[in-house]
Amino acid sequence: MRRSIATVSLSGTLEEKLRAAAAAGFDGVEVFENDLVASPLPPREVRAAAAELGLGIDLYQPFRDFEGVDDAGLERNLRRAEAKFELMLELGADTLLVCSNAAPAALGDDARAAAQLRRLAEAAAPYGVRIAYEALAWGRRVDTYEHSWRLVAEADHPSLGVCLDSFHILSKGGDPAGIRAIPGDKIFFLQLADAPYMAMDLLQWSRHYRCFPGQGAFDLTGFTRHVLAAGYTGPLSLEVFNDVFRAADPHRTAADAMRSLSVLEDALARERAAERVGGEPGADGARPRASLTRLPDPPDDAGYAFVEVAAQEGGGAERVRAVLAALGFSHTRDHRSKPVQLWSSGGVRLLLSSTDPRLGHTWDGDAAVTALGVEVAEPERAAERAERLLAPTLPRRRDPAESRMNAVAAPDGTAVFFCPGSREGREWLADFGAEAVRDRHAGGDGAPLSAIDHVGLFQPFDHFDEAALFYRSVLGLTPDESLEVAAPDGLVRSRALAGDDGGLRIALNVSVLGRGARWDAAGGAQHAAFACDDVFAAAEAMRAGGVAPLPIPDNYYDDLAARTDLAPAVRERMRANGVLYDRSADGGEFFHFYTPMLDNRLFFEVVQRTGGYRGYGAANTAVRMAAHRAEQAR
Ligand SMILES: O=C(O)c1ccc(O)c(O)c1
Ligand SMILES: [Mg+2]
């Protein structure tokens, strides 16, 4: 389908917005009146600039407070409209969005409003302009799509149709299934926006917190499914008013926007293909069908090949090595051409690097997670999907002998490598020399650790939603709901994403007030968590290796005694080893402990899951943060 974006969704001047939309691959834009009025370019030149970039101007908007006025008001409004029709001729825009009257004086007489809309359509027709009438969620008289459609149907003019905006419908809990009753050719325009749930005035919610489909709490796939079933074949257009996007780099925002539409179309295309396989003829078979673009399949059996940590020689690297050794890792191999060490322990592999492979950020030298290695059977397909999702490709110097490893940069700067391999064989390991030191735990016997359970990545505030959509779409993960944790240094928002089989789990954190972007606040750390089958044995082994687990206060264990039925002996063993505990509603259990903070903002975690526990111990995060803070203050 054709893809458009409203200029209001991007920062900068009108020309910058057009360039960003074109660079991300959009076909068209909605020109927001404020952007045009503030531009030094005459409409004719805006049209030329857009055309030069390959962009159409799919909509001009908004035209406000037109209908439901008295007769004198109607004449004034028609005069106002004529001026806009002239402008649209110059601009090369053929659709004008008219939003429902939000003025307190709007009259509640449907017959009058419909007749007035018809007058507007009659006036627009000679200019070749179409009127798309949109019900604002806070419209004075018309605030639902059902009502806007009743007026449009009653006015009955070929130049008049409705504009559907997902926010105005879903924010009020409207049922989008009714859209199927509108003939597709009377839906003149479709605006898509998601949003997080908020108990807030609709207008404030809409003007500040909209986000791209897939980043909020609404079901945009379901919504769009209804619109397509109605027979709509026009553009999918993003109209997102968002305080962060207004201030962010428009090129990044436009790429994020395009990614969200790629994912949305892909989901709809897959549904349609599944329907065909099921052989069910669509109930609306007579309606036109929009063409939907599909993405290459996401990796289905992905697991962690490795986590890469960068640390400086003569700085944090020494400490990282000491902690890895205490956790049972051995430095088994070295990369053939780069200063990268492979540390392994049974099934767990960690790369320790003294250089930064990331694109998005400059490494400040403190030990940090800089890359994730994702093991996939078909790395080329994974890389192609990432490229189609506009993931920036990481340039690689590569020895001809080295494996076909492609990498992309996530929004937080973390490199994501697609490593050819599977449980049967690890082609990517050939990039490293032969095993120089035997992995003490090769084969898993007596290994304290069994796998990489998850990786925790602190995110820059401006790119949190972008990062969640990126990891989700590129790696084919499913996001959990967002959680908020009251950390010692402020509120932290956390959102985890996981693959269906739990092979890949990523927890993203962000400071709710945008603090700690350098990861130096206690809430701003990154970590890698390792799975094990016996958390106490792992903690005791680490202690025997010379690193004590992060101490957890007695108050925590007293509280645990009050709210759980854990046996006293288990509780005491937890207290002695700094082991924390969580339980899910269905009886799954989670035991976990932490290493001290290494070099300011990196730590490791060891976890044991039982009974299908699927979380991350979020209930204990604030205690962990306070403990790391106390430890660093010592
Ligand atoms: O917030 C507004 O006023 C506004 C204007 C035009 C739109 O299409 C819309 O959805 C909201
Ligand atoms: Mg709108």
XYZ file of C-alpha atoms and ligand atoms in Angstrom:
646
model
C 0.000 0.000 0.000
C 1.023 3.597 -0.452
C 2.699 4.958 2.673
C 2.475 8.524 3.920
C 3.411 10.512 6.965
C 2.061 13.790 8.314
C 4.641 16.557 8.482
C 3.507 17.156 12.072
C 5.118 13.820 13.018
C 8.629 15.053 12.196
C 10.847 17.830 13.513
C 12.510 20.603 11.525
C 11.491 22.910 8.722
C 9.048 21.784 6.055
C 11.938 21.047 3.681
C 13.774 19.007 6.313
C 10.611 17.041 6.994
C 10.161 16.300 3.290
C 13.763 15.159 2.947
C 13.480 12.878 5.975
C 10.204 11.342 4.752
C 11.686 10.713 1.315
C 14.905 9.241 2.706
C 12.898 6.722 4.730
C 11.039 5.668 1.592
C 7.616 7.265 2.081
C 5.477 7.784 -1.017
C 3.688 10.860 0.227
C 3.060 13.326 3.035
C 0.164 15.064 4.724
C 1.129 18.732 4.761
C 0.154 20.280 8.064
C -1.028 23.841 7.626
C 1.245 25.245 10.349
C 4.274 23.835 8.561
C 3.247 25.466 5.305
C 2.406 28.820 6.883
C 5.804 28.936 8.589
C 7.657 28.024 5.409
C 9.305 30.633 3.180
C 8.510 28.446 0.163
C 5.439 29.319 -1.906
C 3.071 26.336 -2.253
C 4.158 25.826 -5.870
C 7.753 25.354 -4.730
C 6.751 23.010 -1.923
C 5.047 20.921 -4.557
C 8.170 20.972 -6.724
C 10.435 20.139 -3.784
C 8.239 17.194 -2.851
C 8.051 15.981 -6.450
C 11.824 16.246 -6.757
C 12.084 13.916 -3.756
C 9.527 11.524 -5.209
C 6.835 12.485 -2.697
C 3.198 13.184 -3.413
C 1.173 15.526 -1.220
C -1.615 13.195 -0.248
C -3.500 15.476 2.125
C -3.663 19.070 3.258
C -4.854 19.632 6.825
C -6.533 20.597 9.049
C -9.524 22.725 8.124
C -11.300 23.423 11.416
C -14.722 24.316 12.782
C -16.563 24.281 9.458
C -19.900 22.560 10.056
C -22.686 23.176 12.551
C -22.543 26.974 12.252
C -25.233 29.581 11.557
C -25.906 30.838 8.022
C -23.582 33.824 8.281
C -20.872 31.557 9.667
C -21.330 29.177 6.741
C -20.719 31.943 4.194
C -17.566 32.995 6.056
C -16.362 29.394 6.227
C -16.993 28.777 2.532
C -14.924 31.871 1.702
C -12.162 30.568 3.958
C -12.363 27.201 2.177
C -12.105 28.750 -1.325
C -8.752 30.260 -0.348
C -7.527 26.811 0.705
C -8.774 25.187 -2.514
C -6.736 27.742 -4.513
C -3.723 26.961 -2.348
C -4.188 23.224 -2.807
C -4.168 23.630 -6.598
C -0.717 25.175 -6.303
C 0.379 22.598 -3.761
C -0.841 19.707 -5.878
C -2.888 18.285 -2.991
C -6.319 16.909 -3.871
C -7.685 15.968 -0.445
C -8.543 18.390 2.357
C -9.026 17.063 5.868
C -11.924 18.783 7.617
C -12.076 17.909 11.280
C -15.307 18.028 13.213
C -16.200 21.300 14.862
C -14.653 21.548 18.332
C -15.897 25.054 19.124
C -18.256 25.412 22.096
C -20.718 27.248 19.810
C -21.106 24.302 17.377
C -24.770 23.526 16.698
C -26.115 20.038 17.257
C -28.383 19.812 14.229
C -27.378 16.895 12.004
C -29.470 17.931 9.019
C -27.855 21.361 9.059
C -24.330 19.964 9.445
C -24.858 17.471 6.596
C -26.252 20.171 4.300
C -23.285 22.399 5.090
C -20.807 19.607 4.348
C -22.581 19.114 1.042
C -22.148 22.809 0.234
C -18.452 22.445 0.981
C -18.132 19.413 -1.290
C -19.969 21.268 -4.079
C -17.552 24.157 -3.723
C -14.546 21.792 -3.724
C -15.547 19.758 -6.776
C -14.615 22.341 -9.456
C -11.094 22.438 -8.011
C -10.837 18.671 -8.160
C -10.586 18.700 -4.351
C -12.069 15.971 -2.145
C -13.229 16.637 1.412
C -12.260 14.023 4.024
C -14.352 14.612 7.144
C -12.772 13.423 10.400
C -14.474 13.087 13.798
C -12.121 14.428 16.462
C -12.433 12.494 19.717
C -13.175 15.837 21.393
C -15.448 17.213 18.671
C -18.225 19.315 20.167
C -21.110 17.521 18.425
C -19.479 14.935 16.191
C -16.937 12.814 18.040
C -17.309 9.281 16.646
C -16.623 7.840 13.210
C -20.178 6.484 13.137
C -21.531 10.004 13.452
C -19.162 11.449 10.844
C -20.165 8.679 8.434
C -23.907 9.343 9.036
C -23.396 12.985 8.068
C -21.303 12.084 5.019
C -23.886 9.511 3.902
C -26.674 12.021 4.369
C -24.812 14.762 2.481
C -24.296 12.238 -0.326
C -21.801 14.024 -2.588
C -19.055 12.313 -4.594
C -16.482 14.838 -3.362
C -17.228 14.079 0.300
C -15.988 11.100 2.308
C -14.674 10.307 5.765
C -11.179 10.373 7.163
C -10.621 7.656 9.772
C -8.012 8.296 12.440
C -7.256 5.311 14.680
C -6.457 7.490 17.676
C -9.834 9.225 17.745
C -11.589 5.866 17.570
C -9.477 3.631 19.814
C -8.759 6.237 22.512
C -12.461 6.244 23.373
C -12.873 2.494 23.216
C -14.824 2.722 19.933
C -15.524 -0.522 18.090
C -13.698 -0.424 14.755
C -15.642 -3.430 13.433
C -18.385 -1.012 12.331
C -15.968 0.462 9.779
C -16.689 -2.589 7.608
C -20.137 -1.136 6.949
C -18.667 1.954 5.239
C -18.086 1.520 1.493
C -14.303 1.600 0.957
C -14.536 4.331 -1.670
C -16.178 6.614 0.883
C -13.168 6.293 3.169
C -11.098 9.069 1.640
C -8.160 8.839 4.014
C -6.738 6.692 6.801
C -4.567 8.090 9.581
C -2.805 5.671 11.879
C -1.484 6.399 15.333
C -0.949 4.234 18.380
C -0.687 5.479 21.982
C 0.096 4.139 25.429
C -2.920 3.839 27.734
C -3.232 6.978 29.838
C -5.940 8.269 32.103
C -5.868 11.700 30.580
C -7.883 14.343 28.797
C -8.292 13.121 25.187
C -6.938 16.268 23.574
C -3.764 16.301 25.718
C -3.269 12.574 25.192
C -3.628 12.991 21.425
C -1.420 16.052 21.052
C 1.518 14.821 23.141
C 1.626 11.032 23.441
C 0.708 9.438 20.143
C 3.272 6.989 18.829
C 3.783 4.771 15.808
C 1.763 1.569 15.352
C 3.189 -1.190 17.523
C 4.714 1.210 20.061
C 1.610 1.778 22.155
C -1.274 -0.218 23.575
C -3.827 -0.107 20.742
C -4.459 -2.961 18.317
C -3.551 -1.231 15.059
C -3.427 -4.486 13.111
C -7.006 -5.291 14.063
C -8.076 -1.726 13.333
C -6.486 -1.658 9.890
C -7.898 -5.107 9.111
C -11.411 -3.638 9.406
C -10.536 -0.675 7.193
C -9.126 -2.965 4.494
C -12.154 -5.239 4.752
C -14.272 -2.166 3.942
C -12.374 -1.991 0.657
C -10.070 0.938 1.422
C -7.081 1.060 -0.949
C -5.693 4.541 -0.243
C -2.546 5.403 1.690
C -1.604 4.197 5.151
C -0.665 7.502 6.707
C 0.962 8.136 10.061
C -0.267 11.160 11.970
C 1.634 11.182 15.225
C 1.727 14.169 17.556
C 4.518 13.360 20.011
C 6.649 15.623 22.177
C 9.779 13.503 21.791
C 9.486 13.127 18.017
C 9.000 16.873 17.670
C 12.476 17.309 19.123
C 14.255 14.285 17.651
C 16.293 13.811 14.474
C 13.619 13.644 11.729
C 15.563 11.083 9.731
C 15.575 8.671 12.650
C 11.910 9.317 13.375
C 10.983 8.764 9.731
C 12.885 5.463 9.664
C 11.162 4.396 12.900
C 7.824 5.359 11.317
C 8.519 3.401 8.156
C 9.565 0.377 10.234
C 6.232 0.463 12.044
C 4.305 0.440 8.752
C 6.445 -2.380 7.363
C 5.607 -4.476 10.420
C 1.920 -3.579 10.227
C 1.620 -4.456 6.540
C 3.581 -7.646 7.074
C 1.204 -8.738 9.847
C -1.819 -8.055 7.622
C -0.234 -9.851 4.666
C 0.431 -12.897 6.850
C -3.158 -12.916 8.112
C -4.403 -12.771 4.551
C -2.114 -15.613 3.477
C -3.287 -17.708 6.445
C -6.919 -17.053 5.456
C -6.187 -18.225 1.931
C -4.585 -21.384 3.220
C -7.627 -21.930 5.407
C -9.695 -21.581 2.250
C -12.216 -19.196 3.816
C -13.452 -16.772 1.210
C -13.508 -13.303 2.800
C -17.038 -12.212 3.693
C -16.341 -8.975 1.877
C -15.051 -10.724 -1.229
C -16.635 -8.181 -3.549
C -14.701 -5.258 -2.059
C -11.389 -4.124 -3.614
C -8.227 -5.517 -2.064
C -5.245 -3.421 -1.131
C -1.885 -4.941 -2.022
C 0.168 -5.788 1.049
C 3.941 -6.094 1.257
C 5.443 -8.935 3.221
C 8.830 -9.042 4.938
C 11.220 -11.990 4.942
C 10.338 -14.328 7.823
C 11.890 -13.462 11.180
C 14.442 -15.914 12.584
C 12.318 -18.647 14.142
C 14.877 -20.596 16.112
C 17.138 -17.750 17.222
C 19.232 -18.075 20.342
C 22.176 -16.193 21.771
C 25.491 -16.979 20.116
C 27.249 -14.585 22.451
C 27.123 -11.344 24.347
C 30.006 -9.007 23.712
C 31.400 -6.813 26.438
C 33.946 -4.111 25.692
C 36.352 -3.072 28.446
C 39.641 -1.259 28.436
C 42.926 -3.049 28.963
C 44.513 -1.403 31.968
C 40.983 -0.427 33.051
C 37.821 -2.483 33.500
C 38.985 -5.496 31.491
C 40.951 -6.913 34.422
C 37.931 -6.800 36.698
C 35.633 -8.296 34.052
C 38.062 -11.187 33.579
C 38.249 -11.796 37.316
C 34.468 -11.957 37.613
C 34.104 -14.172 34.537
C 36.685 -16.571 35.929
C 34.859 -16.659 39.262
C 31.617 -17.424 37.394
C 33.315 -20.450 35.852
C 34.293 -19.035 32.436
C 37.599 -19.838 30.750
C 39.334 -17.706 28.130
C 39.345 -20.377 25.466
C 40.034 -18.681 22.136
C 41.101 -15.458 20.438
C 39.616 -13.850 17.350
C 41.733 -14.355 14.239
C 41.944 -10.690 13.280
C 40.584 -8.538 16.100
C 41.418 -7.869 19.755
C 38.537 -10.028 20.928
C 38.704 -12.874 23.430
C 36.168 -15.690 23.608
C 35.268 -16.747 27.145
C 33.129 -19.807 27.548
C 31.528 -21.920 30.169
C 29.613 -24.917 28.899
C 26.891 -23.488 26.685
C 27.596 -19.857 27.456
C 29.893 -17.701 25.329
C 30.955 -14.161 26.052
C 33.229 -12.014 23.923
C 35.543 -9.601 25.676
C 36.720 -6.869 23.388
C 38.923 -3.841 23.824
C 37.354 -1.977 20.918
C 33.857 -0.715 20.293
C 31.952 -2.277 17.393
C 28.971 0.026 17.818
C 27.734 2.640 15.385
C 25.291 4.731 17.317
C 27.386 5.876 20.237
C 30.949 6.620 21.051
C 32.108 4.260 23.707
C 33.365 6.152 26.735
C 35.663 3.333 27.805
C 33.689 2.004 30.772
C 32.942 -1.700 30.520
C 29.678 -2.105 28.594
C 27.626 -4.568 26.571
C 28.385 -3.488 23.018
C 27.065 -6.351 20.910
C 24.656 -9.252 20.856
C 25.366 -12.299 18.750
C 22.179 -13.941 17.547
C 22.580 -17.463 16.264
C 20.348 -18.136 13.267
C 20.169 -20.886 10.689
C 19.791 -18.371 7.852
C 21.824 -15.248 8.620
C 21.315 -13.832 5.115
C 17.544 -13.917 5.533
C 17.797 -12.286 8.963
C 20.049 -9.575 7.532
C 17.706 -9.005 4.606
C 14.763 -8.606 6.975
C 16.799 -6.151 9.067
C 17.714 -4.188 5.962
C 14.082 -4.038 4.846
C 13.342 -2.684 8.336
C 15.900 0.091 7.747
C 18.334 -1.200 10.347
C 21.655 0.575 9.784
C 24.172 -1.967 8.519
C 27.403 -2.167 10.419
C 30.371 -1.938 8.085
C 32.744 -4.816 8.599
C 36.285 -5.417 7.693
C 36.316 -9.084 6.951
C 38.933 -11.602 6.239
C 37.880 -13.705 3.254
C 38.290 -16.731 5.503
C 35.874 -15.417 8.128
C 32.273 -16.465 8.416
C 29.350 -14.685 6.757
C 28.428 -12.610 9.753
C 26.282 -9.519 9.094
C 25.655 -6.919 11.747
C 23.259 -4.015 12.228
C 23.168 -1.215 14.790
C 20.216 -1.025 17.181
C 18.915 2.438 18.127
C 20.917 2.349 21.376
C 24.108 1.695 19.423
C 24.335 -1.971 20.356
C 25.563 -4.069 17.434
C 23.411 -7.084 16.572
C 25.329 -9.824 14.773
C 23.577 -12.565 12.840
C 25.771 -15.595 13.411
C 25.455 -18.632 11.179
C 24.880 -21.598 13.378
C 22.506 -23.837 15.237
C 22.629 -26.390 17.981
C 24.267 -28.747 15.476
C 27.180 -26.525 14.544
C 28.599 -23.071 15.056
C 30.058 -21.843 11.795
C 30.767 -18.447 13.315
C 33.218 -19.939 15.817
C 35.620 -20.402 12.891
C 36.373 -16.674 13.164
C 38.282 -17.588 16.295
C 41.496 -19.570 16.503
C 41.624 -23.085 17.840
C 40.815 -23.659 21.497
C 44.001 -22.648 23.288
C 42.671 -23.316 26.783
C 40.159 -26.032 27.479
C 36.738 -24.907 28.617
C 36.558 -26.475 32.081
C 32.892 -27.003 31.563
C 32.808 -28.084 27.934
C 30.077 -30.672 27.634
C 28.230 -29.050 30.505
C 29.404 -31.409 33.236
C 29.506 -29.538 36.494
C 29.018 -26.232 34.658
C 27.464 -23.678 36.945
C 25.883 -21.863 33.970
C 23.803 -23.290 31.126
C 22.834 -20.429 28.802
C 22.463 -16.706 28.319
C 19.065 -16.080 29.879
C 18.640 -12.419 28.933
C 20.424 -9.163 28.342
C 19.427 -5.905 30.031
C 20.092 -2.734 28.069
C 19.623 0.773 29.361
C 18.220 3.051 26.674
C 18.626 6.705 25.841
C 15.298 8.375 26.710
C 14.542 9.669 23.208
C 14.871 6.252 21.617
C 13.075 3.896 23.974
C 9.989 3.221 21.843
C 12.129 3.110 18.722
C 14.388 0.515 20.357
C 11.490 -1.670 21.463
C 10.049 -1.661 17.937
C 13.487 -2.274 16.454
C 14.352 -5.348 18.550
C 10.834 -6.666 18.248
C 10.637 -6.363 14.475
C 14.201 -7.208 13.488
C 14.427 -10.254 15.755
C 10.767 -11.280 15.688
C 10.274 -10.900 19.464
C 7.059 -10.317 21.398
C 6.999 -7.426 23.865
C 5.656 -7.637 27.402
C 3.816 -4.750 28.971
C 5.857 -1.826 30.291
C 6.581 -1.806 34.017
C 7.709 1.031 36.207
C 10.227 0.570 38.991
C 10.802 3.151 41.725
C 14.602 3.136 41.729
C 16.682 5.019 44.306
C 17.597 7.666 41.732
C 14.230 7.993 40.037
C 11.573 6.084 38.197
C 12.751 3.524 35.626
C 10.494 2.116 32.929
C 11.189 -1.412 31.800
C 9.916 -3.416 28.857
C 11.021 -6.947 28.064
C 10.853 -8.713 24.711
C 11.204 -12.408 24.111
C 11.121 -14.978 21.351
C 8.374 -17.591 21.429
C 10.699 -20.313 22.702
C 12.520 -18.020 25.146
C 15.790 -18.424 23.230
C 16.221 -14.666 23.034
C 15.178 -12.323 25.794
C 15.998 -8.622 26.017
C 14.975 -6.253 28.814
C 15.011 -2.553 27.921
C 15.142 0.088 30.632
C 14.828 3.845 30.513
C 14.781 6.664 33.016
C 11.244 8.033 32.992
C 12.548 11.582 33.353
C 15.232 11.140 30.748
C 18.063 11.157 33.254
C 21.058 8.869 33.317
C 21.523 8.734 29.571
C 25.199 8.011 30.161
C 24.177 4.875 32.097
C 25.933 6.167 35.204
C 22.871 6.337 37.409
C 22.258 3.124 39.339
C 19.245 2.562 37.093
C 21.355 3.046 34.023
C 23.439 -0.096 34.045
C 23.509 -2.880 31.512
C 23.763 -6.524 32.292
C 23.959 -10.050 30.969
C 22.069 -12.728 32.864
C 23.119 -16.381 32.788
C 20.797 -19.285 33.415
C 21.681 -22.135 35.742
C 20.055 -25.197 37.301
C 21.284 -24.603 40.841
C 21.484 -20.991 41.895
C 23.035 -21.803 45.273
C 25.801 -23.909 43.779
C 26.511 -21.111 41.274
C 26.652 -18.455 44.010
C 28.862 -20.582 46.216
C 31.184 -21.368 43.299
C 31.503 -17.663 42.477
C 32.324 -16.878 46.086
C 34.905 -19.660 46.144
C 36.335 -18.092 42.977
C 36.957 -14.894 44.877
C 33.885 -12.751 44.052
C 31.131 -12.344 46.637
C 27.564 -11.967 45.293
C 26.042 -8.514 45.685
C 24.899 -8.309 49.344
C 21.142 -7.871 49.798
C 19.817 -6.258 53.016
C 18.317 -8.362 55.823
C 15.129 -6.322 55.514
C 14.521 -7.987 52.160
C 14.646 -11.480 53.678
C 12.461 -10.464 56.622
C 9.877 -9.218 54.146
C 10.210 -12.447 52.162
C 9.516 -14.414 55.344
C 6.355 -12.366 55.897
C 4.939 -12.733 52.371
C 6.020 -16.222 51.252
C 6.028 -19.765 52.598
C 9.653 -20.411 51.618
C 11.203 -22.853 54.076
C 13.396 -21.076 56.652
C 16.451 -23.088 55.599
C 16.010 -21.987 51.958
C 15.562 -18.390 53.056
C 18.743 -18.512 55.123
C 20.675 -19.934 52.207
C 19.332 -17.122 50.043
C 20.340 -14.533 52.644
C 23.859 -15.960 52.830
C 24.227 -15.760 49.032
C 22.360 -12.577 48.164
C 19.762 -14.615 46.266
C 16.479 -12.852 45.464
C 13.125 -14.456 44.754
C 10.023 -14.004 42.662
C 6.998 -16.154 41.946
C 4.409 -15.940 39.180
C 0.670 -16.375 39.614
C 0.843 -19.865 38.104
C 3.466 -21.035 40.581
C 6.653 -20.558 38.512
C 9.622 -19.506 40.628
C 12.661 -17.327 39.991
C 15.861 -17.291 42.052
C 18.616 -14.848 41.092
C 21.758 -13.121 42.345
C 24.061 -10.422 41.053
C 27.734 -9.666 40.760
C 29.029 -6.351 42.034
C 29.038 -3.476 39.540
C 32.071 -3.674 37.260
C 33.572 -0.418 36.101
C 30.501 1.763 36.909
C 27.698 0.406 34.764
C 27.996 -3.257 33.946
C 27.076 -6.255 36.057
C 26.185 -9.898 35.603
C 23.237 -11.810 36.975
C 22.704 -15.532 37.487
C 19.140 -16.840 37.371
C 17.297 -20.071 37.947
C 13.790 -20.458 36.531
C 11.421 -23.188 37.631
C 7.844 -24.096 36.761
C 7.754 -22.025 33.577
C 8.439 -18.657 35.239
C 8.585 -16.136 32.373
C 9.471 -12.829 34.041
C 12.675 -11.119 35.077
C 12.237 -10.580 38.812
C 11.103 -6.984 38.265
C 9.684 -6.974 41.791
C 13.287 -7.051 43.038
C 14.767 -4.445 40.712
C 14.551 -1.556 43.149
C 16.287 -3.641 45.841
C 19.032 -4.583 43.377
C 19.530 -0.961 42.365
C 19.763 0.196 45.965
C 22.247 -2.582 46.726
C 24.459 -1.621 43.774
C 24.277 1.998 44.809
C 25.246 1.152 48.397
C 28.085 -1.006 47.153
C 29.414 1.763 44.912
C 29.224 4.325 47.711
C 31.464 2.204 49.908
O -5.257 17.786 17.406
C -5.825 18.240 16.429
O -6.332 19.352 16.399
C -5.938 17.407 15.218
C -5.944 17.966 13.967
C -6.029 17.161 12.837
C -6.120 15.801 12.978
O -6.198 14.970 11.927
C -6.131 15.240 14.237
O -6.236 13.917 14.333
C -6.044 16.026 15.344
Mg -6.205 12.907 12.493
